[in-house]
């Protein structure tokens, strides 16, 4: 398809908007760099002959009307915001790929039978304000005004004030969800190392894993490290160590695609000569099967209670995230897989362990995802990178899938 120049050039141009002096990118919702990036994408869409518009909250759309079924729309895109000091691919690669894939199809095959549309979503990351998926939740009419009316960023700037400063406002509460969307295909970097380790170019995503996240507080008794005999201690770190090893060992026994992580650990008083009397820790559990996720977390909760009791400790538990697994649409997944097979590219069908806009959209519209490899699995980091050949392969597969969906009867 000869897209190397276009892919590299557009990614480079976008990456200069919000580039961080310390490396990487910082382009946060309703910042000036965010607005500039959306306007750059808008110009690219218009140059490609697409009609553009912003919705009320700042999602950007570019559209080519279908010649036969204009009221049936095939949608592709991703989010334009980044994490703080992030990489140059997460989110924006999916926007770039959608713009270039549809531009290629239009130039090569003319007008599609069904309408083709790009979406550059306002926000996914939750990096500036304590809210996530603002773009996709508004797109499917799920966002709630009351969730953001009183929130501010880390510098005290109000969400509402910043949104209105950039010329946007809340969605009309009477607005209804669109009825014309027949498929949504999002392409994204994997943000993991599976494709790279298996020497594959493409991942065809069939499921986004469910997530449960907990915060636990394990309490014992702080005491003198020299004068408290080992047998008399209520050592919260020792109890946590047992919990951590026992639960992870159980996760290893059950195997993929289950993952469990104890990512945050805060012992108190965290002093060299004091037996720790308290540990705050988190547990993140993910699985593609809702019943198996619930079964494992119930077992983990029980193990944590039992181990705490064995060590004369108390435990407090807060389950603060409980996201269900989101399967992709079987027919759209099959369409993407056919496109990859016909291209001869190396691929596998796989799940996503990370969350994406697709998980918000999939319950409403037939949805599928495409992954390209991430070097060393690194993401949300200035070192985030994907070989150019793989970036191009992703655009080619996306274009082939969109051709199947929009140009064929």
Coordinates of C-alpha atoms in Angstrom, one line a residue:
X1 CA 0.0 0.0 0.0
X2 CA 3.0 2.3 0.3
X3 CA 1.9 4.0 3.5
X4 CA 5.2 4.2 5.3
X5 CA 5.8 7.9 4.6
X6 CA 2.2 8.8 5.6
X7 CA 2.2 6.8 8.8
X8 CA 5.6 8.1 10.0
X9 CA 4.9 11.7 9.0
X10 CA 1.5 11.9 10.7
X11 CA 2.7 10.2 13.9
X12 CA 5.7 12.6 14.0
X13 CA 3.5 15.7 13.5
X14 CA 1.0 14.6 16.2
X15 CA 3.8 13.7 18.6
X16 CA 5.2 17.2 18.4
X17 CA 1.9 18.5 19.8
X18 CA 2.2 18.1 23.5
X19 CA 5.8 16.7 23.5
X20 CA 7.1 16.7 27.1
X21 CA 10.5 18.5 27.7
X22 CA 11.5 15.6 29.9
X23 CA 10.7 13.1 27.1
X24 CA 7.6 11.5 25.8
X25 CA 4.3 13.2 25.5
X26 CA 1.8 14.9 27.9
X27 CA -1.4 15.8 26.2
X28 CA -4.3 16.0 28.7
X29 CA -8.0 16.5 28.2
X30 CA -9.0 20.1 27.4
X31 CA -5.4 21.4 27.5
X32 CA -4.3 23.7 24.7
X33 CA -2.1 20.9 23.2
X34 CA -5.1 18.6 23.2
X35 CA -7.2 21.1 21.3
X36 CA -4.3 21.7 18.9
X37 CA -4.0 17.9 18.3
X38 CA -7.7 17.6 17.6
X39 CA -7.6 20.5 15.2
X40 CA -4.6 19.0 13.4
X41 CA -6.6 15.7 12.9
X42 CA -9.5 17.7 11.7
X43 CA -7.4 19.3 9.0
X44 CA -6.1 15.9 7.9
X45 CA -9.7 14.6 7.7
X46 CA -10.8 17.6 5.6
X47 CA -7.8 17.2 3.3
X48 CA -8.9 13.6 2.7
X49 CA -12.3 14.9 1.6
X50 CA -14.2 14.0 4.8
X51 CA -16.9 16.1 6.4
X52 CA -15.9 16.9 9.9
X53 CA -17.7 17.9 13.1
X54 CA -17.1 18.0 16.9
X55 CA -19.7 16.7 19.3
X56 CA -20.6 18.7 22.4
X57 CA -17.7 17.4 24.6
X58 CA -15.0 17.4 22.0
X59 CA -15.1 14.0 20.2
X60 CA -14.0 14.7 16.6
X61 CA -15.6 12.9 13.6
X62 CA -14.7 12.7 9.9
X63 CA -17.1 11.1 7.5
X64 CA -17.5 9.8 4.0
X65 CA -21.1 9.2 3.0
X66 CA -22.0 5.7 1.7
X67 CA -23.2 5.6 -1.9
X68 CA -25.8 2.9 -1.3
X69 CA -26.4 2.6 2.4
X70 CA -25.5 6.0 3.8
X71 CA -27.4 5.3 7.0
X72 CA -25.2 2.3 7.8
X73 CA -21.9 3.5 9.3
X74 CA -18.6 1.7 9.8
X75 CA -16.6 3.5 12.5
X76 CA -12.9 3.4 13.4
X77 CA -10.6 5.4 15.7
X78 CA -9.3 5.8 19.2
X79 CA -8.5 8.5 21.8
X80 CA -6.2 11.5 21.3
X81 CA -5.2 12.2 25.0
X82 CA -2.2 10.7 26.7
X83 CA -0.9 9.9 30.1
X84 CA 1.5 12.3 31.8
X85 CA 5.0 11.8 30.2
X86 CA 3.6 8.9 28.1
X87 CA 4.6 7.5 24.7
X88 CA 3.7 8.5 21.1
X89 CA 1.5 5.6 20.1
X90 CA -1.1 4.8 22.8
X91 CA -4.4 6.2 21.5
X92 CA -3.1 8.4 18.7
X93 CA -1.9 5.5 16.6
X94 CA -5.5 4.3 16.4
X95 CA -6.6 7.7 15.2
X96 CA -3.8 8.0 12.6
X97 CA -4.4 4.4 11.3
X98 CA -8.1 5.1 10.9
X99 CA -7.5 8.4 9.0
X100 CA -4.9 6.8 6.7
X101 CA -6.8 3.6 6.1
X102 CA -10.0 5.4 5.1
X103 CA -8.0 7.9 3.0
X104 CA -6.4 4.9 1.2
X105 CA -9.7 3.2 0.6
X106 CA -11.3 6.3 -0.8
X107 CA -8.4 7.0 -3.2
X108 CA -8.2 3.4 -4.3
X109 CA -11.9 2.4 -4.5
X110 CA -13.9 5.6 -4.4
X111 CA -17.0 6.0 -2.3
X112 CA -17.9 3.1 -0.1
X113 CA -21.4 1.4 -0.1
X114 CA -21.7 2.1 3.6
X115 CA -20.6 5.3 5.3
X116 CA -17.0 5.3 6.7
X117 CA -16.3 7.4 9.8
X118 CA -13.3 8.3 11.9
X119 CA -13.6 9.1 15.6
X120 CA -10.9 10.9 17.5
X121 CA -12.2 10.5 21.1
X122 CA -11.7 13.3 23.5
X123 CA -10.4 11.3 26.5
X124 CA -9.7 7.8 27.7
X125 CA -6.8 7.9 30.1
X126 CA -8.1 9.8 33.2
X127 CA -4.7 11.5 33.5
X128 CA -5.8 15.0 34.2
X129 CA -9.2 14.7 35.9
X130 CA -10.5 11.8 38.1
X131 CA -12.7 10.4 35.3
X132 CA -12.1 7.9 32.5
X133 CA -13.6 7.1 29.1
X134 CA -15.1 10.6 28.9
X135 CA -15.0 10.5 25.1
X136 CA -16.5 7.0 24.5
X137 CA -19.0 7.3 27.4
X138 CA -20.4 10.4 25.9
X139 CA -20.4 8.8 22.4
X140 CA -22.7 6.0 23.7
X141 CA -24.7 8.5 26.0
X142 CA -23.5 6.9 29.2
X143 CA -21.5 9.8 30.7
X144 CA -23.0 11.5 33.7
X145 CA -22.8 15.2 34.2
X146 CA -22.8 14.8 38.0
X147 CA -19.7 12.7 37.9
X148 CA -17.6 15.7 36.6
X149 CA -19.4 18.9 37.7
X150 CA -17.3 19.3 40.9
X151 CA -14.0 17.7 39.9
X152 CA -10.7 19.6 39.3
X153 CA -7.2 18.7 38.0
X154 CA -4.0 18.5 40.1
X155 CA -3.6 22.3 39.7
X156 CA -7.1 23.2 40.8
X157 CA -8.6 23.8 37.4
X158 CA -12.2 22.9 37.2
X159 CA -13.3 20.3 34.7
X160 CA -16.3 22.3 33.6
X161 CA -14.3 25.6 33.3
X162 CA -11.6 23.9 31.2
X163 CA -14.2 22.2 29.0
X164 CA -16.0 25.4 28.3
X165 CA -12.7 27.3 27.8
X166 CA -12.0 25.1 24.8
X167 CA -15.5 25.7 23.4
X168 CA -17.2 22.5 24.5
X169 CA -20.1 21.8 27.0
X170 CA -22.2 19.0 28.3
X171 CA -24.1 16.7 26.0
X172 CA -27.8 17.4 25.7
X173 CA -29.5 15.0 28.1
X174 CA -32.2 14.3 25.6
X175 CA -29.6 13.1 23.0
X176 CA -30.1 9.5 22.1
X177 CA -27.6 6.9 21.1
X178 CA -26.9 6.6 17.4
X179 CA -28.7 3.9 15.4
X180 CA -26.5 4.0 12.3
X181 CA -23.3 2.4 13.7
X182 CA -23.0 -1.2 12.2
X183 CA -19.4 -1.8 13.3
X184 CA -16.6 -0.2 15.3
X185 CA -13.0 -1.4 14.8
X186 CA -10.2 0.1 17.0
X187 CA -6.5 -0.5 16.4
X188 CA -4.1 -0.1 19.3
X189 CA -0.6 -1.1 20.3
X190 CA -0.7 -4.2 22.5
X191 CA 0.9 -2.6 25.6
X192 CA 2.3 -6.1 26.4
X193 CA 5.0 -8.4 25.0
X194 CA 3.0 -11.4 23.7
X195 CA 3.1 -10.5 20.0
X196 CA 6.8 -9.6 20.1
X197 CA 7.8 -12.7 22.0
X198 CA 5.8 -14.9 19.6
X199 CA 7.2 -13.0 16.6
X200 CA 3.7 -12.0 15.4
X201 CA 2.7 -8.8 13.6
X202 CA -1.0 -8.7 14.4
X203 CA -3.3 -9.6 17.3
X204 CA -7.0 -10.1 16.6
X205 CA -8.7 -9.2 19.9
X206 CA -11.7 -11.3 20.8
X207 CA -12.2 -10.2 24.5
X208 CA -11.3 -7.5 26.9
X209 CA -10.6 -8.9 30.3
X210 CA -12.7 -8.0 33.3
X211 CA -11.0 -6.4 36.2
X212 CA -11.4 -6.4 40.0
X213 CA -9.3 -4.0 42.1
X214 CA -9.1 -4.0 45.9
X215 CA -7.5 -2.1 48.6
X216 CA -6.8 -4.0 51.8
X217 CA -5.5 -2.8 55.2
X218 CA -3.9 -5.4 57.3
X219 CA -3.5 -4.5 60.9
X220 CA -1.3 -6.0 63.7
X221 CA 0.7 -4.2 66.3
X222 CA 3.8 -2.1 65.9
X223 CA 6.5 -2.9 68.4
X224 CA 10.2 -2.7 69.1
X225 CA 12.3 -4.8 66.7
X226 CA 14.9 -5.7 69.3
X227 CA 12.8 -6.5 72.4
X228 CA 9.8 -8.2 70.8
X229 CA 10.4 -12.0 70.5
X230 CA 9.4 -13.5 67.1
X231 CA 6.7 -15.6 68.6
X232 CA 5.0 -12.6 70.2
X233 CA 4.8 -10.5 67.2
X234 CA 1.7 -9.3 65.2
X235 CA 3.9 -8.5 62.1
X236 CA 1.7 -7.1 59.3
X237 CA 4.5 -7.4 56.7
X238 CA 5.0 -11.1 57.5
X239 CA 1.2 -11.6 57.1
X240 CA 1.2 -9.7 53.8
X241 CA 4.2 -11.7 52.5
X242 CA 2.2 -14.9 53.2
X243 CA -0.9 -13.5 51.5
X244 CA 1.1 -12.3 48.5
X245 CA 2.9 -15.6 47.9
X246 CA -0.2 -17.8 48.6
X247 CA -2.6 -15.9 46.3
X248 CA 0.0 -15.6 43.5
X249 CA 0.8 -19.3 43.7
X250 CA -2.9 -20.1 43.4
X251 CA -3.1 -17.8 40.4
X252 CA -0.2 -19.6 38.8
X253 CA -1.9 -22.9 39.4
X254 CA -5.0 -21.7 37.5
X255 CA -2.9 -20.3 34.7
X256 CA -3.6 -18.0 31.8
X257 CA -5.5 -15.8 31.1
X258 CA -5.9 -15.1 34.9
X259 CA -3.5 -12.5 36.2
X260 CA -3.2 -11.2 39.8
X261 CA -1.0 -8.3 40.9
X262 CA -0.1 -6.8 44.3
X263 CA 1.0 -3.5 42.9
X264 CA 1.0 -1.1 45.8
X265 CA 2.3 -1.9 49.3
X266 CA 2.6 0.6 52.1
X267 CA 3.9 -0.7 55.4
X268 CA 3.6 1.4 58.6
X269 CA 5.6 2.8 60.3
X270 CA 8.1 1.7 57.6
X271 CA 11.1 2.1 59.9
X272 CA 14.1 -0.1 60.1
X273 CA 13.8 -0.9 63.8
X274 CA 10.1 -1.3 64.3
X275 CA 7.9 -4.4 63.7
X276 CA 5.4 -3.1 61.2
X277 CA 1.9 -2.9 62.6
X278 CA 0.0 -2.1 59.4
X279 CA 0.2 -2.7 55.7
X280 CA -2.0 -1.2 53.1
X281 CA -1.9 -3.1 49.8
X282 CA -3.8 -3.4 46.6
X283 CA -4.8 -6.5 44.6
X284 CA -5.6 -6.3 40.8
X285 CA -7.3 -9.4 39.3
X286 CA -8.2 -9.9 35.6
X287 CA -9.8 -12.7 33.6
X288 CA -11.7 -13.0 30.4
X289 CA -14.4 -15.2 32.0
X290 CA -16.7 -13.4 34.5
X291 CA -17.5 -16.6 36.5
X292 CA -13.8 -17.6 36.8
X293 CA -12.9 -14.0 37.8
X294 CA -15.5 -14.1 40.5
X295 CA -14.5 -17.6 41.6
X296 CA -10.8 -16.7 42.0
X297 CA -11.4 -13.4 43.8
X298 CA -13.8 -15.1 46.2
X299 CA -11.1 -17.7 46.9
X300 CA -8.5 -15.0 47.3
X301 CA -10.6 -13.0 49.7
X302 CA -11.1 -16.1 51.8
X303 CA -7.3 -16.9 51.8
X304 CA -6.6 -13.4 52.9
X305 CA -9.0 -13.6 55.8
X306 CA -7.6 -17.0 56.9
X307 CA -4.0 -15.9 56.7
X308 CA -4.7 -12.7 58.6
X309 CA -6.4 -14.7 61.4
X310 CA -3.5 -17.2 61.5
X311 CA -1.1 -14.3 62.2
X312 CA -3.4 -12.6 64.7
X313 CA -4.1 -9.7 62.3
X314 CA -7.3 -8.0 61.2
X315 CA -8.1 -7.1 57.7
X316 CA -10.3 -4.4 56.0
X317 CA -11.3 -4.8 52.4
X318 CA -12.5 -2.3 49.8
X319 CA -13.5 -3.6 46.3
X320 CA -13.4 -0.4 44.4
X321 CA -13.4 -1.6 40.8
X322 CA -15.5 -4.4 39.4
X323 CA -15.5 -4.3 35.6
X324 CA -17.0 -7.3 33.7
X325 CA -15.2 -8.9 30.8
X326 CA -16.3 -7.5 27.4
X327 CA -16.4 -9.9 24.5
X328 CA -15.9 -8.5 21.0
X329 CA -18.5 -9.2 18.3
X330 CA -17.9 -12.6 16.7
X331 CA -18.8 -11.6 13.2
X332 CA -16.6 -8.5 13.2
X333 CA -13.7 -10.5 14.8
X334 CA -14.1 -13.1 12.0
X335 CA -14.0 -10.3 9.4
X336 CA -10.8 -8.9 10.9
X337 CA -9.3 -12.4 11.0
X338 CA -10.1 -13.0 7.4
X339 CA -8.4 -9.8 6.5
X340 CA -5.3 -10.8 8.3
X341 CA -5.3 -14.3 6.8
X342 CA -5.7 -12.9 3.3
X343 CA -2.8 -10.5 3.9
X344 CA -0.4 -13.4 4.9
X345 CA 0.7 -11.6 8.0
X346 CA 1.6 -13.5 11.2
X347 CA -1.1 -13.2 13.8
X348 CA -3.0 -14.8 16.7
X349 CA -6.4 -14.4 18.2
X350 CA -6.0 -13.1 21.7
X351 CA -7.6 -11.2 24.6
X352 CA -6.7 -7.7 25.9
X353 CA -5.6 -7.5 29.5
X354 CA -5.8 -3.7 29.4
X355 CA -8.9 -1.6 29.1
X356 CA -9.8 0.4 26.0
X357 CA -12.6 2.6 24.6
X358 CA -13.8 -0.6 22.8
X359 CA -15.0 -2.0 26.1
X360 CA -17.4 1.0 26.5
X361 CA -18.6 0.8 22.9
X362 CA -18.9 -3.0 22.5
X363 CA -22.1 -3.4 24.6
X364 CA -23.8 -1.0 22.2
X365 CA -22.3 -1.6 18.7
X366 CA -20.6 -4.6 17.1
X367 CA -16.9 -4.1 17.9
X368 CA -13.5 -5.6 17.4
X369 CA -9.9 -4.6 18.1
X370 CA -6.6 -5.1 16.3
X371 CA -3.2 -5.1 18.1
X372 CA 0.2 -4.4 16.8
X373 CA 3.3 -5.4 18.8
X374 CA 4.9 -3.2 21.5
X375 CA 8.7 -3.4 21.8
X376 CA 9.5 -5.0 25.2
X377 CA 5.8 -4.6 26.1
X378 CA 6.5 -1.0 27.2
X379 CA 3.6 1.5 27.2
X380 CA 2.6 4.7 29.2
X381 CA 6.3 5.5 28.9
X382 CA 8.5 7.7 26.7
X383 CA 10.2 4.4 25.6
X384 CA 6.9 3.1 24.1
X385 CA 7.6 2.0 20.5
X386 CA 6.5 -0.3 17.7
X387 CA 8.6 -1.2 14.6
X388 CA 7.5 0.8 11.6
X389 CA 6.8 -2.3 9.6
X390 CA 4.4 -3.4 12.2
X391 CA 2.7 0.0 12.4
X392 CA 2.2 -0.2 8.6
X393 CA 1.0 -3.8 8.8
X394 CA -1.7 -2.7 11.3
X395 CA -2.9 0.1 9.0
X396 CA -3.1 -2.4 6.1
X397 CA -5.1 -4.9 8.1
X398 CA -7.4 -2.2 9.3
X399 CA -8.0 -1.0 5.8
X400 CA -8.7 -4.5 4.6
X401 CA -11.2 -5.1 7.4
X402 CA -12.9 -1.7 6.7
X403 CA -13.1 -2.6 3.0
X404 CA -14.9 -5.8 3.8
X405 CA -17.3 -4.0 6.1
X406 CA -18.0 -0.9 4.0
X407 CA -17.4 -1.8 0.4
X408 CA -19.0 -5.3 0.1
X409 CA -22.6 -6.2 0.0

